[in-house]
Structures are given as structure tokens and as C-alpha cells.
Short mmCIF file of C-alpha atoms and ligand atoms in Angstrom, two decimals:
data_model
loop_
_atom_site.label_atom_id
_atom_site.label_comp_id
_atom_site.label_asym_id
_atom_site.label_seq_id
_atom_site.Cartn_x
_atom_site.Cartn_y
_atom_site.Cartn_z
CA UNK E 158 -14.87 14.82 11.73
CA UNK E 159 -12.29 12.65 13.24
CA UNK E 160 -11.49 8.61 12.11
CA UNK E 161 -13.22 7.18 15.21
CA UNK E 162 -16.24 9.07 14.01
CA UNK E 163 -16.23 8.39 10.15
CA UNK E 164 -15.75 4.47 11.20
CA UNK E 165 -19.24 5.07 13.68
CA UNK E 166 -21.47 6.27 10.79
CA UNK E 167 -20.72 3.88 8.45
CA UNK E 168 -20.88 1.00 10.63
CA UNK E 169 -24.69 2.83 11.61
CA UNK E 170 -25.38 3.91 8.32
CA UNK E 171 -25.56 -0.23 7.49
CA UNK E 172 -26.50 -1.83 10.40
CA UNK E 173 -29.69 0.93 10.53
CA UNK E 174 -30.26 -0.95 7.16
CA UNK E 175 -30.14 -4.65 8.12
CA UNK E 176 -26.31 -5.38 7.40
CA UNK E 177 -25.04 -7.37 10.88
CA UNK E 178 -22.08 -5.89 12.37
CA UNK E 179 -18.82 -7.95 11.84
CA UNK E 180 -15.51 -6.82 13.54
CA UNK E 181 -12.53 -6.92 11.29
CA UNK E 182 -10.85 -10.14 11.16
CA UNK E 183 -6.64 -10.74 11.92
CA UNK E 184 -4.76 -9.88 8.99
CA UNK E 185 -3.42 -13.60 8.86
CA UNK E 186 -6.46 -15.57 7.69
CA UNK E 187 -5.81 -18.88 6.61
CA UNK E 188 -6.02 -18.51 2.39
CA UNK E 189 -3.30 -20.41 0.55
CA UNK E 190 -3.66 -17.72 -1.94
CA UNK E 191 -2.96 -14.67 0.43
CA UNK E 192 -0.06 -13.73 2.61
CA UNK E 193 -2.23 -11.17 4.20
CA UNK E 194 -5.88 -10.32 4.61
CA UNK E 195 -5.63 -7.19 1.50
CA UNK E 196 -9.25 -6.06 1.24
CA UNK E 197 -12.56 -6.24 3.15
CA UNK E 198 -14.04 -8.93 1.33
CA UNK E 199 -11.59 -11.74 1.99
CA UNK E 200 -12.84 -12.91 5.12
CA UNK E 201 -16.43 -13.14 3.01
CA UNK E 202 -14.55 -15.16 0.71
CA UNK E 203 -16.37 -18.68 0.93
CA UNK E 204 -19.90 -17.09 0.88
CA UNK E 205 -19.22 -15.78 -2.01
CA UNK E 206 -17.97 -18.51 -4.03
CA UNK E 207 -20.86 -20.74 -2.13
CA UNK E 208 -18.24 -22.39 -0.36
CA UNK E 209 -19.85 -21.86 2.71
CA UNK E 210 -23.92 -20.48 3.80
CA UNK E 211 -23.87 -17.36 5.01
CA UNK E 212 -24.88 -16.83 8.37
CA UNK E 213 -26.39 -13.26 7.31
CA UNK E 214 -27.91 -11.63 4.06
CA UNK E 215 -25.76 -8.60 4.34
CA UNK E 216 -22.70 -7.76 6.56
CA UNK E 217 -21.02 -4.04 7.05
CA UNK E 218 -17.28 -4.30 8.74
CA UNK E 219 -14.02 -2.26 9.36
CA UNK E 220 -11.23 -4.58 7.92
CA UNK E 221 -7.80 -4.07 8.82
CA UNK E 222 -5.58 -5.18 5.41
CA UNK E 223 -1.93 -5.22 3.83
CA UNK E 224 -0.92 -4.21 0.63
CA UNK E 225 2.18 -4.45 -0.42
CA UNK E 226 1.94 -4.42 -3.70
CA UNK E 227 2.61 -0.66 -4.03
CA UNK E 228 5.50 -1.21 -1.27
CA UNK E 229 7.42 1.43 -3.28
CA UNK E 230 4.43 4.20 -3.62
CA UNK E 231 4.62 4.53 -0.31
CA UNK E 232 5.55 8.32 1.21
CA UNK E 233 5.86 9.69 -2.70
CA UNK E 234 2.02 9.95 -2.83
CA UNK E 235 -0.36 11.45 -0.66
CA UNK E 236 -2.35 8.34 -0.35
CA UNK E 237 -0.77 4.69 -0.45
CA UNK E 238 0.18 3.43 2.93
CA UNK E 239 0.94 -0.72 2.77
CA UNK E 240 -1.68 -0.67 6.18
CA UNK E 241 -4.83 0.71 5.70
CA UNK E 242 -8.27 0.32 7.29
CA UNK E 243 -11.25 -0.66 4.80
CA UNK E 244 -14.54 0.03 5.78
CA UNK E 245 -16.90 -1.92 3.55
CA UNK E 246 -20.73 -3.55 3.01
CA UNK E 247 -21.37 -6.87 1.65
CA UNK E 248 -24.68 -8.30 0.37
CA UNK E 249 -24.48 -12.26 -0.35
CA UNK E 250 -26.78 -12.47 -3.21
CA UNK E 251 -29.34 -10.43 -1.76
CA UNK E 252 -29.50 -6.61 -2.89
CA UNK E 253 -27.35 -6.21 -6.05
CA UNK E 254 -26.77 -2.59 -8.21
CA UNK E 255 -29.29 -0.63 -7.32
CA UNK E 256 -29.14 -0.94 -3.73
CA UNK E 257 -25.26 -0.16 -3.77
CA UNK E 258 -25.52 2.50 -5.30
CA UNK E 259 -28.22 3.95 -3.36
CA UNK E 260 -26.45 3.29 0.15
CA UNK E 261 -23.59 4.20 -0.70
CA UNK E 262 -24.83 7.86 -2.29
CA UNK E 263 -26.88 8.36 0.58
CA UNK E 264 -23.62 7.85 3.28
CA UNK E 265 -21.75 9.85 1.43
CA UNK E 266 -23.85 13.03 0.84
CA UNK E 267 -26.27 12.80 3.84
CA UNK E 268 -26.13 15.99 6.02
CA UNK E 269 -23.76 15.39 8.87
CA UNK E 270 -26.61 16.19 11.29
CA UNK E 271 -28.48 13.43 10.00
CA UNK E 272 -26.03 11.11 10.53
CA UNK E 273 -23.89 10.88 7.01
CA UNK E 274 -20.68 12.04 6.15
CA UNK E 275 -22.11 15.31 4.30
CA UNK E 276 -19.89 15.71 0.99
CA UNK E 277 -20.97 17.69 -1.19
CA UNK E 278 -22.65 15.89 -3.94
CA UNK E 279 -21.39 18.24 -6.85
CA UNK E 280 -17.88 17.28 -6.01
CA UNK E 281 -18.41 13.87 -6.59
CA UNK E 282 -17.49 11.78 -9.61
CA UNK E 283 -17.78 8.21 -10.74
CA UNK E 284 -16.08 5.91 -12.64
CA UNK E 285 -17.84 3.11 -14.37
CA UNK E 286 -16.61 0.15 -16.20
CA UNK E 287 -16.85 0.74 -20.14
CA UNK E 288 -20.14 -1.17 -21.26
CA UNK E 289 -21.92 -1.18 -17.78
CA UNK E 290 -24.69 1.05 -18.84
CA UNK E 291 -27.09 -0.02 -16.15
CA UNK E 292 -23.93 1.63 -13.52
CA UNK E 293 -24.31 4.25 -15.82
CA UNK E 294 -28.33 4.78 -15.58
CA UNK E 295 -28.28 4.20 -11.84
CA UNK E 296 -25.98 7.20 -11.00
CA UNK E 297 -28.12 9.03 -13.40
CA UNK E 298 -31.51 8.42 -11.73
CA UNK E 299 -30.86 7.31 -8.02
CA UNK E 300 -28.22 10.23 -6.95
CA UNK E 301 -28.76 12.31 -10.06
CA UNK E 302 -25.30 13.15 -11.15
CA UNK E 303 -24.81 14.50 -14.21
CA UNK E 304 -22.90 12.54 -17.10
CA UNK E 305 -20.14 14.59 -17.17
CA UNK E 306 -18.90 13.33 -13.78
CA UNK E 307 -19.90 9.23 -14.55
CA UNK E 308 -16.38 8.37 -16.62
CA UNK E 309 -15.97 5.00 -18.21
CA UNK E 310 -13.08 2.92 -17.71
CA UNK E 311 -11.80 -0.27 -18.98
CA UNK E 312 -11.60 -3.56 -17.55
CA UNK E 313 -7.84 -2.89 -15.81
CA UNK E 314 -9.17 0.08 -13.41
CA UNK E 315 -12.96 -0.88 -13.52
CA UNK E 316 -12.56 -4.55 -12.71
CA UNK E 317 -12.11 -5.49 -9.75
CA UNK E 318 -10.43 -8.92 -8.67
CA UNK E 319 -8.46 -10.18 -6.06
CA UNK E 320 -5.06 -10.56 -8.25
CA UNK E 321 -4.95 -14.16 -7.58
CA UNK E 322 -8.04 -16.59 -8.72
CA UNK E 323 -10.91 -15.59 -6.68
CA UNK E 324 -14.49 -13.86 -7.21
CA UNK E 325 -14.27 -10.72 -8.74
CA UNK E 326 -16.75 -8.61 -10.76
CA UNK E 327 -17.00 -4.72 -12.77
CA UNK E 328 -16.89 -1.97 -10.04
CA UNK E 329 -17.71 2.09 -9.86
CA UNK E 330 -15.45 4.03 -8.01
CA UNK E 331 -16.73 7.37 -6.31
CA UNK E 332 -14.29 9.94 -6.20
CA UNK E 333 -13.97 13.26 -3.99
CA UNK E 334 -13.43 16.23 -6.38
CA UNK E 335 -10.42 18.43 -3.70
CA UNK E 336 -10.40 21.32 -5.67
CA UNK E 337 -7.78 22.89 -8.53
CA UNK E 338 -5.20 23.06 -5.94
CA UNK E 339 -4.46 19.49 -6.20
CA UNK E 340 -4.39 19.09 -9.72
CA UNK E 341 -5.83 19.63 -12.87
CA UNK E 342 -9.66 19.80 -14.22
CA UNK E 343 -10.72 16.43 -15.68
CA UNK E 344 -12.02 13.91 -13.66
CA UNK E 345 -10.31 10.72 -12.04
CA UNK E 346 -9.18 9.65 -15.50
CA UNK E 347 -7.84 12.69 -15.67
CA UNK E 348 -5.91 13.27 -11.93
CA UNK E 349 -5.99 10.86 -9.38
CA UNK E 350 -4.69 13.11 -7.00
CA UNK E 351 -7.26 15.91 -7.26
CA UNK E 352 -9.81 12.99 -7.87
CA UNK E 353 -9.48 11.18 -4.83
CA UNK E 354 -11.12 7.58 -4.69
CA UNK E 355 -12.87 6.88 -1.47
CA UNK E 356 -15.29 4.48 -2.05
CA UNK E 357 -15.08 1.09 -5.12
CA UNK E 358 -18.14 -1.01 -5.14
CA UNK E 359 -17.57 -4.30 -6.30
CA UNK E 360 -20.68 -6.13 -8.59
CA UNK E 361 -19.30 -9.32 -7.97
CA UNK E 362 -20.93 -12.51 -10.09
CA UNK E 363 -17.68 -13.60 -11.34
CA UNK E 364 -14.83 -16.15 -10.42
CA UNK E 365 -11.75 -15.92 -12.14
CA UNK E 366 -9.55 -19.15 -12.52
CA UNK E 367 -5.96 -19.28 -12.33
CA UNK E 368 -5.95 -19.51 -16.26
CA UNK E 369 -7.57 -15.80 -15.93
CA UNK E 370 -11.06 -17.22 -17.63
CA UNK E 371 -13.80 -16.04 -15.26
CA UNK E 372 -17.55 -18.16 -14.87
CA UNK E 373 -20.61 -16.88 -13.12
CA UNK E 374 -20.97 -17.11 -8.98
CA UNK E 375 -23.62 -18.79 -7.54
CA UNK E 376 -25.12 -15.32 -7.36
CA UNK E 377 -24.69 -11.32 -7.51
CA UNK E 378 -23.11 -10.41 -4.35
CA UNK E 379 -21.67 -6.65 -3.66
CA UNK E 380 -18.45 -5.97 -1.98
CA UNK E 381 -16.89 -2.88 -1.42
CA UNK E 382 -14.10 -0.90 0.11
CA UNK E 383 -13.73 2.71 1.38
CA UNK E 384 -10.59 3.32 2.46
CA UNK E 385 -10.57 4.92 5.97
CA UNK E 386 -7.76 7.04 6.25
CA UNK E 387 -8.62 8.18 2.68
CA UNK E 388 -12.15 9.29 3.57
CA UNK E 389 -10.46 11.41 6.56
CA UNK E 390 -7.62 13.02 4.81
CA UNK E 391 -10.83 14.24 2.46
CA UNK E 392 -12.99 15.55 5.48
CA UNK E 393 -10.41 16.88 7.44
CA UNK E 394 -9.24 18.72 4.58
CA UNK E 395 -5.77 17.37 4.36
CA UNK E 396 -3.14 16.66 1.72
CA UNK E 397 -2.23 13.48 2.59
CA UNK E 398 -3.15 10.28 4.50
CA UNK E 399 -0.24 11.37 7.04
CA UNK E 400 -2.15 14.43 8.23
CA UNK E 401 -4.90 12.82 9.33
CA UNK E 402 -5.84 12.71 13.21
CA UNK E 403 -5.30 8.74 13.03
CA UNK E 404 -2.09 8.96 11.62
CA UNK E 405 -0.06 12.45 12.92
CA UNK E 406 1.02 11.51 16.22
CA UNK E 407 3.22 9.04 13.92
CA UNK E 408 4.21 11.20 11.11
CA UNK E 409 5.66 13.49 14.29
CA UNK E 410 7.11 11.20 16.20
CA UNK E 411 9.30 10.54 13.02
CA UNK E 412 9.76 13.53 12.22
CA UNK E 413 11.08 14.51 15.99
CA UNK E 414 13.18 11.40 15.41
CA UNK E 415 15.14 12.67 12.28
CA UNK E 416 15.20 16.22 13.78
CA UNK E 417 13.00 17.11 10.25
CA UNK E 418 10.65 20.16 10.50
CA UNK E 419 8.04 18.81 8.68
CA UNK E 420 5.67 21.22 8.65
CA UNK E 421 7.93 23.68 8.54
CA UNK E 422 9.37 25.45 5.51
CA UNK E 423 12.87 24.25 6.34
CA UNK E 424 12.41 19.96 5.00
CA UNK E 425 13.77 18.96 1.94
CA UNK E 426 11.45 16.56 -0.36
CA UNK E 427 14.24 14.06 0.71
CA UNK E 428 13.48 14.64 4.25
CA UNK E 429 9.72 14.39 3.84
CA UNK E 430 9.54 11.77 2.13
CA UNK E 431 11.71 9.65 4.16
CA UNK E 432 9.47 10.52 7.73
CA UNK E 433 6.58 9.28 5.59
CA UNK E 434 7.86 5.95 4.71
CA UNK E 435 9.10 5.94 8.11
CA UNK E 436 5.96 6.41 9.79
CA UNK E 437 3.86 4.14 7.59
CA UNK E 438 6.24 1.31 7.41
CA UNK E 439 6.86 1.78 11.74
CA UNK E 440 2.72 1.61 11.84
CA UNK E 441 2.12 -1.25 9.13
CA UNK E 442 5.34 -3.64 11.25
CA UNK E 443 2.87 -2.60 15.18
CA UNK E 444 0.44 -4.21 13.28
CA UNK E 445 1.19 -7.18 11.66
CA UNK E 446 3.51 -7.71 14.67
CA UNK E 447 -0.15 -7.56 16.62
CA UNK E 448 -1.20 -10.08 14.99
CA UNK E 449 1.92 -12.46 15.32
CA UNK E 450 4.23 -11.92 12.77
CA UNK E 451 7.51 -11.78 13.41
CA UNK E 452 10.52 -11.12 11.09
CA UNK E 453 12.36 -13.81 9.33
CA UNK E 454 13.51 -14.28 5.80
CA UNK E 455 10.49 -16.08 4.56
CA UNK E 456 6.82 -15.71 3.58
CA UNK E 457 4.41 -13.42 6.03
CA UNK E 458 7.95 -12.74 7.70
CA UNK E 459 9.94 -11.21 5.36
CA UNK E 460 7.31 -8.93 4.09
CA UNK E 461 7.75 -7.80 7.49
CA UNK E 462 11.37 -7.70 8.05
CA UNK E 463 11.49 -5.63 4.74
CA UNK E 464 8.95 -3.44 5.84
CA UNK E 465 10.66 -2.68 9.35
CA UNK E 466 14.37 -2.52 7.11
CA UNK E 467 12.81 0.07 4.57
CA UNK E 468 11.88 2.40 7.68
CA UNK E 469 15.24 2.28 8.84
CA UNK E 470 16.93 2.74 5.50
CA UNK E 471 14.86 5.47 4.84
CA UNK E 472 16.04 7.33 8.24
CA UNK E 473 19.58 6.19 7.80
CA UNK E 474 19.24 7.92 4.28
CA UNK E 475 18.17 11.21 6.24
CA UNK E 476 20.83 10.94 8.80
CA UNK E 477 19.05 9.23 11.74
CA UNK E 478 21.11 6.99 13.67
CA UNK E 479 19.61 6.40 17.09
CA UNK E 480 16.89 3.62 16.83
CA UNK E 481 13.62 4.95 16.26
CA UNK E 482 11.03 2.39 15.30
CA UNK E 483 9.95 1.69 18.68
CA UNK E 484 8.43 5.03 19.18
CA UNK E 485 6.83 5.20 16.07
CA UNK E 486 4.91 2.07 17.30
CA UNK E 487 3.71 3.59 20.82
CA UNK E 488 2.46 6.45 18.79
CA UNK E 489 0.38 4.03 16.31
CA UNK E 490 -0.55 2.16 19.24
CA UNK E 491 -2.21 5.05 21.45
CA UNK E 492 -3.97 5.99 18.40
CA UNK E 493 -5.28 2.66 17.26
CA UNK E 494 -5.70 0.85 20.56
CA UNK E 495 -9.37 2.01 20.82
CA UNK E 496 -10.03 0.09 17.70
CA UNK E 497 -8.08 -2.73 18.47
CA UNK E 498 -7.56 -3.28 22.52
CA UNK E 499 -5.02 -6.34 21.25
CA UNK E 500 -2.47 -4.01 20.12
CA UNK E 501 -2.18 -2.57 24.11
CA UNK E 502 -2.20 -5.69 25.52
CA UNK E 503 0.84 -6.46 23.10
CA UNK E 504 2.37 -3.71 23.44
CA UNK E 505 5.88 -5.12 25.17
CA UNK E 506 6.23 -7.64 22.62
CA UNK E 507 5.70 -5.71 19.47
CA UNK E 508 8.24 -3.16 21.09
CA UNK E 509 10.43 -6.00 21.71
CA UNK E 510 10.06 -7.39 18.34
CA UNK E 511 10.72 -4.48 16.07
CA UNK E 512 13.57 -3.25 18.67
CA UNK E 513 15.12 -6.81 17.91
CA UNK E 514 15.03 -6.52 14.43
CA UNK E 515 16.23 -2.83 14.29
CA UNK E 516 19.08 -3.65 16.31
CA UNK E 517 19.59 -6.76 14.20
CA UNK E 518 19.49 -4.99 10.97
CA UNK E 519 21.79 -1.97 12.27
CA UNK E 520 24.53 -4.35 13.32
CA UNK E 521 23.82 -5.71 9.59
CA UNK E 522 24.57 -2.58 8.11
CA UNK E 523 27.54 -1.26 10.38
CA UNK E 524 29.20 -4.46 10.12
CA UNK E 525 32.42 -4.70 7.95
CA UNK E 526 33.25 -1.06 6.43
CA UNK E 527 34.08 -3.07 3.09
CA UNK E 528 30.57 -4.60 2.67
CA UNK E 529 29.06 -1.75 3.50
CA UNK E 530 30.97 0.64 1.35
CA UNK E 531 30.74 -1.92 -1.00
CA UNK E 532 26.79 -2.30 -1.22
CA UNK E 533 26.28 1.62 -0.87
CA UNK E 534 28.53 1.75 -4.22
CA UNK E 535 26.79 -1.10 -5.57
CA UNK E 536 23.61 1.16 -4.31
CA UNK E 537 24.62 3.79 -6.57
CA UNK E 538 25.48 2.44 -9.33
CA UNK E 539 21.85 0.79 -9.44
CA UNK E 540 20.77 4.36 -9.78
CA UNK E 541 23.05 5.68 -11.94
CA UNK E 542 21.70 2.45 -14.33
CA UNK E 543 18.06 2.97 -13.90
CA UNK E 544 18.73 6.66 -14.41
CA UNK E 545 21.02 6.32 -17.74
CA UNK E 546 19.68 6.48 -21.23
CA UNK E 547 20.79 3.86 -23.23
CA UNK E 548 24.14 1.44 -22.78
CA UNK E 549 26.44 4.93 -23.66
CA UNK E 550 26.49 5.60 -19.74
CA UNK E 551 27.31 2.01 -18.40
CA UNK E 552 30.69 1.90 -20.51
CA UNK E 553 31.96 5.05 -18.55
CA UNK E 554 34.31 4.76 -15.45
CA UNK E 555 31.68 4.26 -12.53
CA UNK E 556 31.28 1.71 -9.83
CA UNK E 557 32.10 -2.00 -10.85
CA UNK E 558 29.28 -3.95 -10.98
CA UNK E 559 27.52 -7.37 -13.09
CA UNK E 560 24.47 -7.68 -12.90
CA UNK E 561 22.98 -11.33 -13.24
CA UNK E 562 18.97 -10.55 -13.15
CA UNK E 563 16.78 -13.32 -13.19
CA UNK E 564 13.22 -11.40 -13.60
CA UNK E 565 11.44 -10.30 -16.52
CA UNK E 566 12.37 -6.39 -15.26
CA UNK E 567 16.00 -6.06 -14.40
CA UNK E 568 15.85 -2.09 -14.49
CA UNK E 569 12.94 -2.07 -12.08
CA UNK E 570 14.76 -5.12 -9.70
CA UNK E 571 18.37 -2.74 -9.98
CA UNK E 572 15.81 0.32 -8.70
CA UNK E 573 14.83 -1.93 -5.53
CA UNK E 574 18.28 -3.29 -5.29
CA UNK E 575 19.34 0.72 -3.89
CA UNK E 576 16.82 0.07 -1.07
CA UNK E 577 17.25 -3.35 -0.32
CA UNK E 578 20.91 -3.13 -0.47
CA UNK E 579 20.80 -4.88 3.82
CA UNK E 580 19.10 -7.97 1.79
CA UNK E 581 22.27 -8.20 0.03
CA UNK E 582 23.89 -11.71 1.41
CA UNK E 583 25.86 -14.61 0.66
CA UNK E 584 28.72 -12.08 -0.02
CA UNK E 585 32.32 -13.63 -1.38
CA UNK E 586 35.39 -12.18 -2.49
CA UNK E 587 37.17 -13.82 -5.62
CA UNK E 588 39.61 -12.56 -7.77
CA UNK E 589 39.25 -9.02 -6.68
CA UNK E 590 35.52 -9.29 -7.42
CA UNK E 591 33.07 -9.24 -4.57
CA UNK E 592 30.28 -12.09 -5.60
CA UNK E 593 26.89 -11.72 -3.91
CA UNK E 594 23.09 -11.74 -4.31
CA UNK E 595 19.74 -10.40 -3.33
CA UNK E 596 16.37 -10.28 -3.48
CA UNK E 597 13.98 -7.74 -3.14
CA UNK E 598 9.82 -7.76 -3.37
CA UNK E 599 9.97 -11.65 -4.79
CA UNK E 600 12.82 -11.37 -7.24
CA UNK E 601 16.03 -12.73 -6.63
CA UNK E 602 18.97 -11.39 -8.46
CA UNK E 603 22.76 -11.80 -8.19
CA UNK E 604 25.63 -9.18 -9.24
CA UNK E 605 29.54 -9.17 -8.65
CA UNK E 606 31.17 -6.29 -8.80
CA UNK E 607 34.92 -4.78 -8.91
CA UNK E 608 36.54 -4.26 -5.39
CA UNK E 609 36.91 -0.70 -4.79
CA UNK E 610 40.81 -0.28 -4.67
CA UNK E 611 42.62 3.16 -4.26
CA UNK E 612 44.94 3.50 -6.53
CA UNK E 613 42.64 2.61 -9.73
CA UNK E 614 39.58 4.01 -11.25
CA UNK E 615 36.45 1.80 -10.91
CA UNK E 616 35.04 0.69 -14.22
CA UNK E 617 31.62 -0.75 -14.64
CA UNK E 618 30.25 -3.60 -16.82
CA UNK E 619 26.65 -4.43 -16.37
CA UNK E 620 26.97 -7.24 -18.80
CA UNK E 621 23.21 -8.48 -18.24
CA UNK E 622 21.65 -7.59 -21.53
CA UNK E 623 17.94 -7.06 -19.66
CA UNK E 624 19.59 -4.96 -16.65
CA UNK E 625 21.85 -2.89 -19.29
CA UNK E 626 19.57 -1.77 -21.81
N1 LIG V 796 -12.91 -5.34 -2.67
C1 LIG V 796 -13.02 -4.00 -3.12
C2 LIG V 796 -11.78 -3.20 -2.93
O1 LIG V 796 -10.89 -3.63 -2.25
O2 LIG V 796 -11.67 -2.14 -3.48
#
């Protein structure tokens, strides 16, 4: 069953029960708490905190969202990608538990012929949060699965919020059970990988303040989110999100860029990897671009211009040096263009955007062989760092660097540093040290580090007692 198709039965599967249709809204809503629209229930937002009346009892849509939270997941799993497509219902005090439930058991394991998405309800498992035994009860009587497949979490997986204050509530996740060759027996607390998610539903009565307490909503609302692209990797019986129909013609065209035989037998993990990130960051920038970002060093647009900088890093790292990105985007585009007609009509300027900033951030990186020499040594010496044991490594001859971090997780902002080594600015030599710093994913850090010279061994100090240990 192909993406267009999965996206058709659940948007018939609700409306058939009295949820109105409402078409997925620009990832750039106006919430002073959100850079980007990051799950299907934010446009929903004011109805459920009774901000707002709703104009409908129950709503079913196809939200486009940005995460990029798990920026550096990307391309090492099967199944983050910082763009995604959530398909979701939402009922605004009207049917609560038991109707979730139900819905959402009968999408998922309805024949195909009758219009569901026909998994097999003995590979499905659930996840329920610790306590909730009415979840519990439900899954029991209304789809009949057994208790060994319900598995009780705590509040950190089986809570569901927003991350920032906002209505929230316990959830049940329903996972797809792909079989031992993906991983170990167990359940979703068990192997995530094996035990893929497609589908949280949300039992949202609760708001959580910015001091983390949380007070009743006006009422019991449901939200949830089934990732699209996750749901098709499952039915088309693929490994990864980057297999799917929606999503190939871009893993290829990055792969034909960096000359990588990807399916072959001949690609390194290196090599794989690096197409992955390329194609998901090349699709994630035609979108956002589609909806008016552009690059620049602050807010919505340097989530962008990092996203676009950590495709071309990755290909640089696999040898590619012809510009690339805009390719990836007319793939993404000819695939998602049925969905959203915008990104065709915008075609020439998200080409022209992400060709400016490649270009921009290419000239970045080939300008000045001492910078650049000097940031990929400062590169590896991050790794060498987040690799080493314990201080014994940092007092051996290796690349000269300080590290000045000002976050709570220097070895985690020294990992970044290696792939945001281009966000490295405000360089100065002085006194044979080279003075800069960077930032990377919200943290800002600065370093100096020894000049390389040749007739004399480099010698590191990381005197930053956080980013040395
Ligand atoms: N709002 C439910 C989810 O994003 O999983």
C-alpha cells in the first residue's frame, strides 16, 4: 500500500465517523512557545486549553511537523527523520478512552478490503502508562489483546506533553511487532526497533505549567499521532523510513550524487549513513523553505541553515563536492507536491534558496586553507575527547585545543562541535593560538587552540574541567 493511500484511509476511516476533515496547517504557526508546528495537535492547541470554542466535536488531519530535537538520530536509525508527516484524530471533550481505543484498533487491523490498513492484530503490542488500568482493561476487552503484549511504562515514555508548558496527558502507544529479524523478543520496552511505534494516543486532561506542575483541562480531549512514513516503512515491508515509496526517489538521488551504491553490497556504514542524513535533511530544508523560511543565523532560520549545512557536511564527509541539495529537493518535491500543490508552485525559489545557501556555506568551508585545516583538526580532536576514557588521553600529544563550554554537557556540545565545525566564527589569531567560538543545537561554546606549525608536535590541553572529564 503506498503513502498516498495509507493517508486516504485514515482520513476516511474518521471522517466516516463524524471527525471533520482539516488540512494540515504551515509548519510556522504563530506559538511563542514553538519554533515549528512539531506534532498534530498544535494547531488544536487553544481548544484544548478552552482558549478558543471549537468549531467541531472531533477533527481527523495530516499534519506536516519538525522535530529537531533528535537532529543527531537522524540517518543512524531506521526511523527519525527531523520532517515527518503525522496523521492524527482529535476529540475536544467529546469521546474520551474508550472511543480511542476502539478507532484506532479498528484502522489498524481492519481487512484492507474493507477499507483499513489490515495488520495483523497478533503482531501488535501496547504500551500503557504504569497505573492507567482502565488503558489496561480497554485493550483487554475492546481489541482483545492479550496481557502479555499491553506493557506498562512510566511517566517519561507514557506521558505525553508538548516539552514546553502546554496540555498534555498519559498516552498508549501501539506498536508493529516486524519480526526477529529486527531485533530481539520482548516487546517495545524491550526493542524499539523490532517494536516499531506507529500510532501514540494522547488522554489529554492535563496542562502543565512552566514550573512542570500540571492542573486539569477544561475537559478530556484525545490527541494522537501516527507517524506516516512510519506506518509505510511497516506495510511496505521496509527497514527504514528511507525505503519507503514517499521517500526513495530522495534517498537515490543522494545516493547518485555521492556515487554510493546504496543498495548495493559495495557502501560502507559511513557512506549510508551519510546519503540518509543527506536526503532527510535536503527534504526537511524543501519544506520549511515552502513555507518561508529562509536561512539566517537566528531562530526558525538557523534551524534551517543547520539543517541544509549538516546535509552538506555529511556529503563533504563522503567525498561529494559538486552541489547537490538542489536535486534532492526536486525529488522531495515530485513526490510530495500531490499533498501539498504549494511546494510546485515554489519550486524556483526553494531551489534558489537552498542553492544560495549551499554555495554560501561551500565558499565558507573552502575559504582560507588555515581555518579550515584548523577547524577539521579542531574537528578531530572533539572526537578523539568524546571518545577518550578519562583525562589520561587529553595529556598526550594531539591537536591543540581549550575548550571553554558554557552548557551543562560539554562532552555532548564537543560531539556536535565535529559537525558544526562551518558554525565555527569570530575566528582570531593571538599569540600563536587561534581564538574562536561556536554554537551548535542552542549551546554556545568557545575553544582556542594551538596553531598547527611544522616543525613542532601539537599538544593538547582541554583545560575545561566539564569538557575534559
Ligand atoms: N501528540 C501526540 C504525539 O505527537 O505523539
Amino acid at each position: 500500500m503506498d503513502t498516498a493511500e495509507i493517508r486516504r484511509r485514515f482520513v476516511a476511516h474518521f471522517e466516516a465517523d463524524g471527525h471533520t476533515v482539516v488540512p494540515s496547517a504551515s509548519l510556522l504557526l504563530d506559538d511563542p512557545t514553538l519554533l515549528f508546528v512539531n506534532a498534530g495537535m498544535v494547531p488544536f492547541k487553544p481548544y484544548f486549553l478552552g482558549q478558543e470554542r471549537p468549531p467541531y466535536p472531533r477533527a481527523v488531519s495530516v499534519q506536516k511537523c519538525v522535530r529537531t530535537l533528535d537532529i543527531e538520530e537522524v540517518g543512524k536509525t531506521t526511523r527519525h527523520g527531523t520532517f515527518f508527516q503525522m496523521c492524527g484524530n482529535f476529540s475536544f471533550g467529546d469521546y474520551f478512552k474508550p472511543g480511542a481505543i476502539d478507532l484506532a484498533w479498528r484502522l489498524v487491523t481492519g481487512s484492507q478490503e474493507s477499507g483499513g490498513l489490515g495488520f495483523d492484530g497478533d503482531k501488535i503490542w501496547v504500551t500503557v502508562l504504569e497505573g492507567d488500568d482502565e488503558a489496561i482493561d480497554l485493550w483487554h476487552s475492546v481489541a482483545g489483546l492479550p496481557h502479555q503484549r499491553i506493557q506498562r511504562r512510566g511517566l517519561l515514555d507514557n506521558y505525553w506533553h508538548m516539552g514546553v508548558p502546554g496540555p498534555g496527558g498519559p498516552c498508549s502507544e501501539i506498536y508493529v511487532d516486524r519480526g526477529p529479524a529486527f531485533g530481539p523478543e520482548g516487546g517495545p520496552i524491550v526493542d524499539e526497533d523490532r517494536f516499531l511505534e506507529i500510532w501514540n494516543l494522547v488522554f489529554m486532561q492535563l496542562y502543565q505549567h512552566p514550573d512542570g506542575t500540571r492542573t486539569e483541562l477544561p475537559a478530556q480531549n484525545i490527541d494522537t499521532g501516527s507517524g506516516l512514513e512510519r506506518v509505510a516503512a511497516v506495510q511496505q515491508g521496509k527497514r527504514s523510513v528511507f525505503e519507503t515509496d514517499i521517500f526513495l526517489p530522495v534517498l537515490e538521488a543522494a545516493a547518485a550524487a555521492a556515487g554510493v551504491d546504496y543498495f548495493g553490497t559495495t557502501a560502507t556504514t559511513e557512506q549510508a549513513y551519510a546519503v540518509r542524513a543527506m536526503a532527510e535533511h535536503c527534504r526537511a530544508a524543501t519544506l520549511l523553505i515552502g513555507d518561508g523560511v529562509v536561512p539566517s543565523n537566528e531562530g526558525r532560520g538557523y534551524v534551517l541553515r543547520r539543517v541544509i549545512r549538516r546535509a552538506v557536511y555529511f556529503a563533504r564527509k563522503i567525498g561529494v563536492r559538486e552541489p547537490f541539495t538542489t536535486r534532492l529537493a526536486d525529488a522531495a518535491i515530485d513526490k510530495l507536491k500531490g499533498a501539498y500543490p504549494h511546494l510546485e508552485e515554489n519550486r524556483d525559489f526553494i531551489r534558489r534558496a537552498l542553492q544560495a545557501e549551499e554555495e554560501r556555506f561551500l565558499r565558507t568551508i573552502t575559504a582560507g586553507s588555515a581555518r579550515l585545516e584548523a577547524l577539521l583538526v579542531l574537528q578531530k580532536a572533539a572526537r578523539r575527547l568524546t571518545r577518550g576514557t578519562q583525562g589520561r588521553e587529553h595529556d598526550q600529544p594531539v591537536p591543540g585545543l581549550e575548550c571553554f563550554d558554557t552548557t551543562a554537557d560539554g562532552r555532548q556540545w564537543l560531539d556536535t562541535l565535529g559537525e558544526d565545525f562551518a558554525d565555527v566564527d569570530a575566528l582570531k589569531f593571538d599569540g600563536g593560538w587561534l581564538h574562536g567560538t561556536s554554537r551548535g543545537m542552542g549551546r554556545v561554546g568557545a575553544f582556542r587552540m594551538v596553531v598547527p606549525r611544522r616543525d613542532r608536535r601539537w599538544g593538547l590541553q582541554c583545560t575545561s574541567s566539564r569538557a575534559g572529564r
